[in-house]
Amino acid sequence: MKTSYKELLDAVKSCSDKALKRAIRKAVEEKSRYVAERIARTESARACYQGLLKDTRDASDVVAYRWVESTWHPAEDICDEYATVDAYGLGPGIFPKDKAPELPAHPHCLCHYEKVYASELGISDWRQIVEDNLSEDLQPMYNRTYNR
């Protein structure tokens, strides 16, 4: 996209109508491609998340989700916090099913959840741990916005 914008600026400087029309068309096409790609990526992540919720809604052995950052994660954002916070005493990035942040967390988000089984936690009363560790400080984290 940067290249097409640079070509557009060059065309404006050259004062050539033909070059300007071609550069505008290319810039608009590139921007449209970028927007379509962003929507497709974000909505695919949302569909995967909705599938996970549907798949595990009635699964009593799945008690939590672990936030897993995408390997394609170029900038620090809310995902880094979700992956490292131990807000409920279950471990870093682990959220009880009913307390898990929604995916995607932002446009282009490719992070996902792993299922966490009660046997994995090795805790007999994980619900009490969640209640004991419920943090009042979480709400500001959930309300943060990041631009991408």
mmCIF file of C-alpha atoms in Angstrom, residues 63-144:
data_model
loop_
_atom_site.group_PDB
_atom_site.id
_atom_site.type_symbol
_atom_site.label_atom_id
_atom_site.label_comp_id
_atom_site.label_asym_id
_atom_site.label_seq_id
_atom_site.Cartn_x
_atom_site.Cartn_y
_atom_site.Cartn_z
ATOM 1 C CA VAL A 63 -13.292 -25.399 32.585
ATOM 2 C CA ALA A 64 -11.211 -22.596 31.089
ATOM 3 C CA TYR A 65 -9.457 -21.249 28.005
ATOM 4 C CA ARG A 66 -5.787 -20.354 27.577
ATOM 5 C CA TRP A 67 -5.088 -17.264 25.451
ATOM 6 C CA VAL A 68 -2.480 -18.130 22.822
ATOM 7 C CA GLU A 69 -0.849 -15.291 20.936
ATOM 8 C CA SER A 70 -0.455 -15.629 17.219
ATOM 9 C CA THR A 71 3.084 -16.204 15.950
ATOM 10 C CA TRP A 72 2.403 -13.256 13.657
ATOM 11 C CA HIS A 73 2.260 -10.644 16.380
ATOM 12 C CA PRO A 74 4.332 -7.599 15.386
ATOM 13 C CA ALA A 75 3.326 -5.026 18.019
ATOM 14 C CA GLU A 76 2.588 -4.989 21.717
ATOM 15 C CA ASP A 77 -1.118 -4.731 22.381
ATOM 16 C CA ILE A 78 -3.920 -6.077 24.561
ATOM 17 C CA CYS A 79 -3.121 -9.626 23.416
ATOM 18 C CA ASP A 80 0.198 -9.508 25.284
ATOM 19 C CA GLU A 81 -1.656 -8.665 28.465
ATOM 20 C CA TYR A 82 -4.253 -11.383 27.961
ATOM 21 C CA ALA A 83 -1.529 -13.967 27.342
ATOM 22 C CA THR A 84 0.387 -13.137 30.527
ATOM 23 C CA VAL A 85 -2.174 -12.018 33.110
ATOM 24 C CA ASP A 86 -3.028 -14.458 35.904
ATOM 25 C CA ALA A 87 -6.238 -12.714 36.923
ATOM 26 C CA TYR A 88 -8.019 -15.760 38.319
ATOM 27 C CA GLY A 89 -5.196 -17.743 39.925
ATOM 28 C CA LEU A 90 -5.351 -20.422 37.236
ATOM 29 C CA GLY A 91 -2.090 -19.527 35.522
ATOM 30 C CA PRO A 92 -0.873 -16.998 32.958
ATOM 31 C CA GLY A 93 -3.367 -16.383 30.177
ATOM 32 C CA ILE A 94 -5.966 -18.790 31.579
ATOM 33 C CA PHE A 95 -9.533 -17.544 31.907
ATOM 34 C CA PRO A 96 -12.593 -19.381 33.206
ATOM 35 C CA LYS A 97 -14.988 -20.081 30.337
ATOM 36 C CA ASP A 98 -17.469 -17.442 31.444
ATOM 37 C CA LYS A 99 -14.776 -14.776 32.051
ATOM 38 C CA ALA A 100 -12.683 -15.147 28.884
ATOM 39 C CA PRO A 101 -12.211 -12.015 26.772
ATOM 40 C CA GLU A 102 -13.836 -12.156 23.362
ATOM 41 C CA LEU A 103 -11.855 -12.925 20.264
ATOM 42 C CA PRO A 104 -10.749 -11.205 18.137
ATOM 43 C CA ALA A 105 -9.369 -8.598 20.489
ATOM 44 C CA HIS A 106 -8.673 -6.122 17.683
ATOM 45 C CA PRO A 107 -8.683 -5.974 13.873
ATOM 46 C CA HIS A 108 -6.144 -8.409 12.366
ATOM 47 C CA CYS A 109 -6.072 -10.414 15.624
ATOM 48 C CA LEU A 110 -5.005 -13.986 14.925
ATOM 49 C CA CYS A 111 -4.715 -15.110 18.537
ATOM 50 C CA HIS A 112 -6.760 -18.091 19.659
ATOM 51 C CA TYR A 113 -7.777 -20.105 22.691
ATOM 52 C CA GLU A 114 -6.725 -23.558 23.787
ATOM 53 C CA LYS A 115 -9.125 -25.596 25.877
ATOM 54 C CA VAL A 116 -8.074 -26.085 29.487
ATOM 55 C CA TYR A 117 -9.389 -29.198 31.190
ATOM 56 C CA ALA A 118 -10.028 -29.474 34.928
ATOM 57 C CA SER A 119 -7.491 -32.319 35.130
ATOM 58 C CA GLU A 120 -4.838 -30.040 33.584
ATOM 59 C CA LEU A 121 -5.158 -27.499 36.357
ATOM 60 C CA GLY A 122 -4.637 -30.120 39.044
ATOM 61 C CA ILE A 123 -6.981 -28.178 41.281
ATOM 62 C CA SER A 124 -9.982 -29.729 42.954
ATOM 63 C CA ASP A 125 -11.893 -26.505 43.630
ATOM 64 C CA TRP A 126 -10.935 -24.207 40.762
ATOM 65 C CA ARG A 127 -14.168 -22.203 41.124
ATOM 66 C CA GLN A 128 -13.150 -21.094 44.638
ATOM 67 C CA ILE A 129 -9.720 -20.027 43.354
ATOM 68 C CA VAL A 130 -11.402 -17.925 40.676
ATOM 69 C CA GLU A 131 -13.652 -16.240 43.231
ATOM 70 C CA ASP A 132 -10.736 -15.619 45.613
ATOM 71 C CA ASN A 133 -8.612 -14.079 42.854
ATOM 72 C CA LEU A 134 -11.243 -12.035 41.057
ATOM 73 C CA SER A 135 -9.489 -8.786 40.346
ATOM 74 C CA GLU A 136 -11.156 -5.392 40.374
ATOM 75 C CA ASP A 137 -8.270 -4.140 38.207
ATOM 76 C CA LEU A 138 -9.287 -6.242 35.201
ATOM 77 C CA GLN A 139 -12.036 -3.970 33.931
ATOM 78 C CA PRO A 140 -9.671 -1.199 32.770
ATOM 79 C CA MET A 141 -7.634 -3.798 30.863
ATOM 80 C CA TYR A 142 -10.726 -5.075 29.072
ATOM 81 C CA ASN A 143 -11.750 -1.541 28.107
ATOM 82 C CA ARG A 144 -8.427 -0.566 26.516
#
